XYZ file of C-alpha atoms in Angstrom:
341
model
C -16.330 -5.209 -56.397
C -14.886 -8.633 -57.142
C -11.488 -7.098 -57.711
C -11.839 -5.104 -54.608
C -12.420 -8.340 -52.524
C -9.840 -10.281 -54.203
C -7.183 -7.795 -53.432
C -8.380 -7.039 -49.871
C -9.113 -10.611 -48.630
C -6.357 -12.982 -50.424
C -3.454 -10.910 -49.305
C -4.582 -9.522 -46.119
C -6.147 -12.250 -43.950
C -6.331 -11.400 -40.446
C -6.522 -14.427 -38.430
C -8.041 -14.800 -34.969
C -4.662 -15.690 -33.646
C -4.104 -11.988 -33.083
C -6.741 -12.228 -30.300
C -5.749 -15.437 -28.447
C -2.780 -17.037 -26.785
C -0.049 -14.372 -26.206
C -1.586 -11.134 -26.801
C 0.492 -8.502 -28.683
C 0.080 -4.837 -29.267
C -1.381 -5.667 -32.774
C -4.561 -6.865 -31.391
C -6.053 -3.391 -30.777
C -4.658 -2.265 -34.348
C -6.122 -5.378 -36.209
C -9.429 -4.004 -36.885
C -8.185 -0.793 -38.166
C -5.718 -2.466 -40.384
C -8.383 -4.471 -41.901
C -10.548 -1.445 -42.567
C -7.511 0.434 -44.209
C -6.598 -2.394 -46.366
C -10.441 -2.691 -47.502
C -10.467 1.117 -48.244
C -7.184 0.850 -50.332
C -8.306 -2.218 -52.203
C -11.524 -0.364 -53.221
C -9.512 2.761 -54.363
C -7.224 0.480 -56.567
C -10.241 -1.395 -58.026
C -11.917 1.946 -58.908
C -8.833 2.934 -60.852
C -9.161 -0.192 -62.860
C -6.523 -2.534 -61.059
C -7.452 -6.220 -61.351
C -7.212 -8.587 -58.206
C -5.829 -12.283 -58.074
C -7.772 -14.635 -60.320
C -10.102 -17.155 -58.310
C -9.042 -15.718 -54.914
C -11.167 -18.227 -53.048
C -11.555 -21.198 -55.176
C -8.085 -21.254 -56.862
C -5.586 -23.968 -56.017
C -3.597 -21.687 -54.021
C -6.412 -19.694 -52.936
C -8.346 -18.643 -49.557
C -10.088 -22.122 -49.316
C -7.074 -24.149 -49.659
C -4.698 -22.212 -47.367
C -7.041 -20.505 -44.904
C -10.287 -22.309 -44.421
C -9.185 -25.829 -45.308
C -12.421 -26.560 -47.206
C -14.665 -25.107 -49.998
C -16.467 -21.927 -49.479
C -20.323 -22.317 -48.592
C -22.482 -19.466 -49.352
C -25.275 -20.824 -47.280
C -23.544 -19.397 -44.130
C -24.193 -15.796 -45.421
C -27.955 -16.598 -45.791
C -30.251 -16.268 -48.845
C -33.211 -18.318 -50.143
C -35.098 -19.408 -46.932
C -32.301 -18.180 -44.573
C -31.925 -14.707 -43.335
C -28.707 -12.777 -44.191
C -26.174 -12.905 -41.423
C -25.651 -9.110 -41.771
C -29.173 -8.765 -40.440
C -28.181 -11.066 -37.241
C -27.158 -8.192 -34.954
C -26.437 -8.988 -31.377
C -26.076 -6.170 -28.650
C -24.010 -6.705 -25.509
C -25.870 -5.911 -22.226
C -22.613 -4.446 -20.977
C -19.712 -2.589 -22.926
C -17.024 -5.191 -22.036
C -15.663 -8.339 -23.454
C -18.386 -11.202 -23.505
C -16.370 -13.504 -21.192
C -16.363 -10.755 -18.406
C -20.142 -9.798 -18.357
C -20.836 -12.323 -15.682
C -18.206 -10.601 -13.472
C -19.510 -7.170 -14.125
C -23.041 -8.299 -13.118
C -21.744 -9.801 -10.026
C -19.969 -6.609 -9.041
C -23.009 -4.416 -9.805
C -25.166 -6.673 -7.559
C -22.671 -6.391 -4.569
C -22.318 -2.678 -5.006
C -25.907 -2.237 -4.074
C -25.583 -4.252 -0.868
C -22.010 -3.170 0.400
C -20.262 0.158 0.314
C -17.508 -0.116 -2.372
C -14.743 0.880 0.048
C -15.453 -2.380 1.884
C -14.886 -4.588 -0.911
C -11.396 -5.946 -1.299
C -11.897 -8.648 -3.918
C -14.755 -9.932 -6.104
C -14.505 -13.773 -6.864
C -16.591 -15.101 -9.662
C -16.855 -18.724 -10.803
C -16.462 -18.743 -14.592
C -15.611 -21.018 -17.266
C -11.985 -21.997 -18.272
C -11.719 -19.833 -21.387
C -13.101 -16.659 -19.498
C -10.340 -17.222 -16.737
C -7.721 -17.660 -19.259
C -8.610 -14.754 -21.434
C -9.406 -12.275 -18.768
C -8.766 -13.717 -15.305
C -6.554 -11.975 -12.785
C -4.720 -15.255 -12.206
C -3.063 -15.330 -15.626
C 0.001 -12.938 -15.549
C 0.219 -10.709 -18.612
C 2.346 -10.097 -20.346
C 4.670 -12.974 -20.769
C 7.123 -12.670 -23.626
C 7.262 -15.975 -25.696
C 10.621 -17.660 -26.476
C 13.230 -15.275 -27.861
C 10.579 -12.378 -28.235
C 11.898 -8.672 -27.853
C 10.222 -5.771 -26.237
C 12.122 -2.504 -27.518
C 13.570 0.054 -25.176
C 10.830 2.392 -23.869
C 9.878 4.512 -20.863
C 6.660 5.005 -18.848
C 5.414 8.219 -17.079
C 5.109 6.438 -13.920
C 7.785 4.919 -11.281
C 7.450 1.244 -11.327
C 8.814 -1.996 -9.756
C 9.072 -5.045 -12.043
C 9.193 -8.597 -10.620
C 10.923 -11.483 -12.731
C 9.469 -14.514 -11.042
C 9.770 -17.107 -13.955
C 11.578 -17.738 -17.425
C 14.820 -16.089 -18.290
C 16.168 -13.336 -20.594
C 18.167 -10.162 -20.848
C 17.516 -6.654 -20.105
C 19.732 -4.564 -21.835
C 22.983 -6.347 -21.052
C 22.034 -7.957 -17.799
C 20.794 -11.491 -17.652
C 17.425 -11.746 -15.793
C 16.267 -15.023 -14.009
C 13.899 -15.822 -11.055
C 13.815 -14.150 -8.718
C 14.889 -10.751 -9.572
C 13.574 -7.200 -9.003
C 13.801 -4.102 -11.256
C 13.198 -0.562 -9.909
C 12.997 2.466 -12.314
C 12.010 6.086 -12.008
C 9.373 7.734 -14.026
C 10.572 8.798 -17.494
C 13.486 6.385 -17.298
C 14.216 4.318 -20.507
C 15.062 0.669 -20.169
C 15.406 -2.302 -22.435
C 15.475 -4.084 -24.768
C 13.882 -7.039 -22.863
C 14.704 -10.211 -24.631
C 12.902 -13.369 -23.548
C 15.074 -16.620 -23.341
C 14.370 -19.858 -24.943
C 11.807 -20.933 -22.279
C 9.959 -17.557 -22.312
C 9.938 -14.771 -19.502
C 7.293 -13.657 -17.161
C 7.616 -10.178 -15.681
C 5.013 -8.360 -13.339
C 5.062 -4.531 -13.662
C 3.838 -2.852 -10.348
C 2.662 0.890 -10.330
C 0.931 2.895 -7.687
C -1.131 4.922 -10.387
C -2.551 4.361 -13.800
C -2.122 7.805 -15.414
C 0.571 8.315 -18.088
C 1.502 4.511 -17.882
C 1.523 3.883 -21.658
C 4.935 2.938 -22.864
C 6.714 5.576 -24.957
C 9.226 3.659 -27.444
C 12.689 5.314 -28.065
C 13.310 6.135 -31.650
C 9.498 6.922 -32.414
C 8.927 10.664 -33.476
C 8.136 13.033 -30.638
C 9.480 10.787 -27.775
C 11.863 13.307 -26.563
C 9.256 15.969 -26.059
C 7.544 13.361 -23.665
C 10.527 13.050 -21.388
C 10.470 14.807 -17.958
C 13.122 15.465 -15.468
C 13.683 12.259 -13.258
C 16.437 10.714 -11.071
C 16.782 8.168 -13.892
C 17.374 5.226 -11.581
C 17.201 2.053 -13.380
C 18.332 -0.766 -10.968
C 18.229 -4.573 -11.309
C 19.021 -6.703 -8.292
C 21.053 -9.872 -8.121
C 19.107 -13.173 -8.097
C 17.293 -13.601 -4.795
C 17.538 -16.982 -3.108
C 14.312 -18.317 -1.724
C 14.238 -20.754 1.263
C 13.295 -24.333 1.185
C 9.999 -25.251 2.802
C 11.354 -26.699 6.130
C 13.861 -23.775 6.648
C 11.004 -21.309 6.002
C 8.510 -22.941 8.039
C 10.670 -23.197 11.158
C 12.257 -19.863 10.931
C 12.333 -18.097 14.350
C 12.972 -14.607 13.524
C 11.756 -11.998 10.954
C 14.277 -11.047 8.602
C 14.195 -7.945 6.221
C 16.838 -8.339 3.589
C 17.340 -5.227 1.433
C 17.085 -6.001 -2.221
C 18.957 -2.866 -3.325
C 22.123 -1.233 -1.492
C 20.774 1.009 1.234
C 23.403 3.511 1.155
C 22.530 4.312 -2.647
C 18.886 5.235 -1.574
C 18.313 8.825 -0.407
C 14.611 9.085 -0.710
C 11.434 7.108 0.526
C 11.937 4.294 -1.956
C 12.825 0.945 -0.315
C 12.723 -2.789 -1.246
C 13.022 -5.801 0.968
C 12.600 -9.476 0.993
C 10.638 -10.200 4.288
C 11.216 -13.718 5.688
C 8.871 -15.086 8.311
C 8.319 -18.482 9.688
C 4.988 -20.267 9.915
C 2.172 -18.038 11.469
C 4.726 -15.222 12.365
C 3.647 -11.753 11.793
C 5.075 -8.220 11.670
C 4.247 -4.759 10.950
C 4.647 -3.533 7.568
C 6.243 -0.121 6.674
C 4.427 2.913 7.799
C 2.246 3.608 4.674
C 2.540 7.466 5.121
C 6.369 7.294 4.897
C 6.331 6.828 1.162
C 3.621 6.619 -1.623
C 2.260 3.336 -0.837
C 3.831 -0.182 -1.014
C 3.243 -3.657 -2.520
C 3.633 -6.953 -0.664
C 4.200 -9.754 -3.288
C 4.230 -13.367 -2.056
C 7.428 -14.972 -3.485
C 7.301 -18.107 -1.342
C 4.917 -19.687 1.014
C 1.673 -17.770 1.637
C 0.188 -14.697 3.456
C -2.583 -15.046 5.848
C -5.203 -12.159 5.354
C -8.651 -11.683 6.722
C -9.170 -15.357 7.205
C -7.941 -16.210 3.668
C -4.480 -17.770 2.663
C -3.104 -15.970 -0.377
C -0.590 -18.241 -2.213
C 2.568 -17.493 -4.098
C 2.261 -14.686 -6.649
C -0.547 -12.863 -4.702
C -0.260 -9.238 -4.017
C -1.457 -6.675 -1.722
C -1.305 -2.870 -2.085
C -1.177 -0.580 0.940
C -2.362 2.856 0.152
C -0.373 5.835 1.822
C -3.612 6.889 3.334
C -4.178 3.493 5.097
C -3.003 2.379 8.675
C -0.168 0.128 9.157
C -0.650 -3.370 7.484
C 0.200 -6.399 9.517
C 2.045 -9.004 7.475
C 1.287 -12.476 8.611
C 2.695 -15.748 7.319
C 0.677 -18.877 6.621
C 1.391 -22.075 8.228
C 4.321 -22.747 5.995
C 5.968 -19.404 6.317
C 6.267 -16.503 4.057
C 8.805 -14.927 1.929
C 7.417 -11.522 0.410
C 8.959 -8.649 -1.586
C 7.866 -5.389 0.154
C 8.324 -2.579 -2.254
C 7.847 1.031 -1.282
C 7.302 3.858 -3.872
C 8.958 7.207 -3.169
C 6.842 10.339 -2.551
C 5.606 11.578 -6.048
C 8.067 14.315 -7.262
C 6.105 15.311 -10.403
């Protein structure tokens, strides 16, 4: 057993870093990797292989390089202390601990108001919960020089680049730019610049949205017929506050060349002066559309939605009135084409 522990723990420490700050794909694999390492170490020890000498207390061991202090067995229990393995805690809901308060709040509201009448549930939480699970923190955000390998999704998507910089394939990306790609259309690699890169992927459905990476076995079998459009806009210039606030006419600036579009897909930057309003596209014309606040604010149901807020209009809904806040509004209005698969 000592050899098994020495081989498993010393050489394969999985730090909590995999679960905090920038969350990578390895987070979901960390527990499985730890279990696999433990089983493999046990098999090696059973065949007679010895592990490192003094894996914890050695001068280059776990205590020195990981814990930073000597190992205390009191933390594990014994004598007058119960063993920690017996201290089991059960969550009252099957979700991350910092989201339980939000779940309980939603459950209480569901008993009082029909679900279809609820647009948003706001819960006051502590800072760590907001950072880890809050909707106001955009994810993912590639760190400096980080790379996302070429891949495709089963869903059509718009992708907004509102901050940072990087390169998509061979095309430099910077604020504010918009990408449109059809379903089953590969793109990438996406490489973040020296100051990181923020992107917001927008889809109108959740099914078949997992990334399929090129080069992985079986990826060709997952490809399906598609228009294969992968368009990236030129940088979009936003107005200064006084120019936007005192604009007198609404402007719908096309993001992509209209003559190249032969279906229901559309993308425009809508510019409205302070308190101006206009009707959004007919929701039934396509497969729903997003309104993304790029500059200024959006007035909606008595609330003021700030920059980076979003509204999705379902194709079954009535026309949506887009109304600017007091300082005006510049919003990306992105309509999905009707589903072809």
